[in-house]
Coordinates of C-alpha atoms in Angstrom, one line a residue:
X201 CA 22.8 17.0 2.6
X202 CA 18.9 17.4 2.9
X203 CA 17.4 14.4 4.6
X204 CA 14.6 14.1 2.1
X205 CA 17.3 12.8 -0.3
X206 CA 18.2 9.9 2.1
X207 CA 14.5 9.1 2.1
X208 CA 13.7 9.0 -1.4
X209 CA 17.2 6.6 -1.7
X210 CA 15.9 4.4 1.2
X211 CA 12.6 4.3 -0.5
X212 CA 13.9 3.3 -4.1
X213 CA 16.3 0.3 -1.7
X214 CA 13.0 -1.1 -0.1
X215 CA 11.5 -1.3 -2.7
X216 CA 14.6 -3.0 -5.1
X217 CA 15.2 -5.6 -1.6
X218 CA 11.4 -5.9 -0.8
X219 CA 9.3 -6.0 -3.9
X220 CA 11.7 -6.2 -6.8
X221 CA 10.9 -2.8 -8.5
X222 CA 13.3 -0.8 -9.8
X223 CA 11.9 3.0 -8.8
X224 CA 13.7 6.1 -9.6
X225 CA 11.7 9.0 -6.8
X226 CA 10.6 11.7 -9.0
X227 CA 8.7 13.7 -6.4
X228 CA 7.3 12.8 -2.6
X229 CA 3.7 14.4 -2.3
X230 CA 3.4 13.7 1.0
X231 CA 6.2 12.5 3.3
X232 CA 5.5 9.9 6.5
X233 CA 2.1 10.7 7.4
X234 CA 0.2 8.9 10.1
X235 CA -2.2 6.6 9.0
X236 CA -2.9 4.5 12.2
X237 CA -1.3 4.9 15.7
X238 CA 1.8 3.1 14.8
X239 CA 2.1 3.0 10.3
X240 CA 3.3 6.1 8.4
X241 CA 2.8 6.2 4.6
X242 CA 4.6 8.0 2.1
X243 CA 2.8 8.8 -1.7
X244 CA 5.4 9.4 -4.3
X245 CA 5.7 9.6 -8.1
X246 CA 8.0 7.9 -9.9
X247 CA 9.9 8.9 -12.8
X248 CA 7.9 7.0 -14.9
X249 CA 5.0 9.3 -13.8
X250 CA 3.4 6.3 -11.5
X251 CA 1.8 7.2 -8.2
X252 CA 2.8 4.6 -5.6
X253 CA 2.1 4.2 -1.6
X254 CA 4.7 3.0 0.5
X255 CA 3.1 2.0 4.6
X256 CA 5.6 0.7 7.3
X257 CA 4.2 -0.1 10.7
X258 CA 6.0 -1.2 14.2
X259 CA 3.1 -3.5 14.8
X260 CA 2.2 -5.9 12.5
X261 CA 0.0 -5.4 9.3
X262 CA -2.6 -7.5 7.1
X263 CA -3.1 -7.0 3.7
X264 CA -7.1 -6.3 4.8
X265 CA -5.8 -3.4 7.7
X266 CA -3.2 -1.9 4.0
X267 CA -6.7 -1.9 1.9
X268 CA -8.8 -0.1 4.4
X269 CA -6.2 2.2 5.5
X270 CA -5.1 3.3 1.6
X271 CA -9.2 4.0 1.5
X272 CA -9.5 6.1 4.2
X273 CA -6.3 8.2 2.9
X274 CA -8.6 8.9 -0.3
X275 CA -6.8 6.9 -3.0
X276 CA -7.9 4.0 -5.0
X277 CA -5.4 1.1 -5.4
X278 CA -4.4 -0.6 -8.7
X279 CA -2.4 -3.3 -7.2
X280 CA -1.1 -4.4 -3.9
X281 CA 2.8 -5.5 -4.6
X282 CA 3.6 -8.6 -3.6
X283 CA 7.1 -9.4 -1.8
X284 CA 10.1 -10.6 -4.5
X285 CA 9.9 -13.5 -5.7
X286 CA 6.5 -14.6 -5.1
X287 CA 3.9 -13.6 -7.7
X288 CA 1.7 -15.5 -5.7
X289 CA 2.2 -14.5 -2.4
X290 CA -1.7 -13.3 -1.2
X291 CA -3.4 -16.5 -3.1
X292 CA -1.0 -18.5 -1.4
X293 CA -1.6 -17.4 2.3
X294 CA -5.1 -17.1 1.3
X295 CA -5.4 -21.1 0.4
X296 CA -3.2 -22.1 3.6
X297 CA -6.4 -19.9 5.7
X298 CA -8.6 -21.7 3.5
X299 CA -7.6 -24.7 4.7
X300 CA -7.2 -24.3 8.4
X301 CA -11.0 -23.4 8.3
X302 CA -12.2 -26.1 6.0
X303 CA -9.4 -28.9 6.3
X304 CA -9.8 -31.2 3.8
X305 CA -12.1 -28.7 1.4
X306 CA -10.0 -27.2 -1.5
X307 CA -11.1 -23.3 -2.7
X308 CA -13.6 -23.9 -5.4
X309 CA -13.0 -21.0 -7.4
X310 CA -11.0 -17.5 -6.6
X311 CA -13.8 -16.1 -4.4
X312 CA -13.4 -18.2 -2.3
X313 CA -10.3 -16.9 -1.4
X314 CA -10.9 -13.3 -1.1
X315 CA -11.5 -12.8 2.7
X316 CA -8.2 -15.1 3.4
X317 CA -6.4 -12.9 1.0
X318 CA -7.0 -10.1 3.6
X319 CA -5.2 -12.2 6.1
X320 CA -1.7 -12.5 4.4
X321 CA 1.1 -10.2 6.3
X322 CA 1.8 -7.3 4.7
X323 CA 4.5 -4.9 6.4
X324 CA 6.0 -2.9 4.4
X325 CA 3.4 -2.5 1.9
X326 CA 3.6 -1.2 -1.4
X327 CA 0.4 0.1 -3.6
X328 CA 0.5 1.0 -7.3
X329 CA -2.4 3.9 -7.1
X330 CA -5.0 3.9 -9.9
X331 CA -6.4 7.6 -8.9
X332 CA -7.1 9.9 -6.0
X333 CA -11.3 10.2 -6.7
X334 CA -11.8 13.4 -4.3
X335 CA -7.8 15.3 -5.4
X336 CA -7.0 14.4 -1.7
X337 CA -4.7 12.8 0.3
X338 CA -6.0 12.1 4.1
X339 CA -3.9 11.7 7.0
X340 CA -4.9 9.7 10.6
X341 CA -5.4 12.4 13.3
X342 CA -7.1 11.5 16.4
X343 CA -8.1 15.2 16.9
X344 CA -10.1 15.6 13.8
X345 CA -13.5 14.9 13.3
X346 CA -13.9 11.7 11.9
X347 CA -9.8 10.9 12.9
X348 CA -8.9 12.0 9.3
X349 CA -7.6 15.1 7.7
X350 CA -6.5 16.2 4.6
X351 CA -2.5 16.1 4.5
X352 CA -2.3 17.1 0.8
X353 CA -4.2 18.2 -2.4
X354 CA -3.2 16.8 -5.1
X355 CA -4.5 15.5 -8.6
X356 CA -4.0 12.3 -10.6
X357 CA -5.9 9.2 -12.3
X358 CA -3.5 6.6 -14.2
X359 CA -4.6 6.2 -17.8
X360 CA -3.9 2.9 -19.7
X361 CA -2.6 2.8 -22.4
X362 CA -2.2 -0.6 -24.7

């Protein structure tokens, strides 16, 4: 059998065990790129015609290094999945942060939070895309001017509807 199909099935397991979606692979745009020394990503559409972005590292990852590297791949994030079971999860890391900076200040309001956010562990990470702005998907390449280089063209912005 093609290998790709063992990928797309150990995709839609990580993300049943990990995250609690249940994904059906419609179509991999592009396939384990590098997008730091050591973290591959792989951007995929679902059946249900959503775009999603799947990053593994073998060092460890923040959710602040997931933002910035899903940026410089040329996509704009809807939402960063949080693990199973835990709605919550960034907030929560966030406020224990919050804490060992300012012990005995509680977060005032949600901004508060948002740099400790960035702190929380996040590997694998999962990324609903919202759009790809410039119809292109960069990869990490430490021969390319500016260490980035397009990997894939490809089209989409997520529409709401109700």
């Amino acid at each position: 059998m093609n290998d790709s199909i063992y990928d797309d099935m150990a995709l839609e397991q990580m993300a049943k065990k990990q995250f609690g979606m249940d994904i059906d692979v419609d179509k991999v745009i592009v396939r384990r790129v590098p997008v730091s020394r050591t973290a591959r990503a792989t951007v995929f559409l679902t059946t249900k015609k959503q775009l999603l972005c799947c990053i593994v590292a073998q060092s460890n990852l923040s959710l602040g290094d997931v933002k910035k590297m899903v940026t410089r791949m040329g996509l704009r994030a809807e939402l960063y999945i949080p693990p199973k079971n835990q709605p919550d999860y960034f907030d929560a890391i966030g406020r224990e942060h919050f804490r060992k900076v300012f012990p005995g200040l509680g977060p005032v309001s949600a901004n508060d939070l948002t740099y400790y956010r960035t702190l929380a562990p996040y590997n694998p990470a999962l990324v609903l895309i919202q759009e790809i702005p410039q119809g292109e998907i960069r990869q990490f390449d430490t021969d390319a001017h500016g260490q980035w280089r397009t990997a894939a063209k490809f089209a989409y912005r997520r529409i709401k509807t109700s």
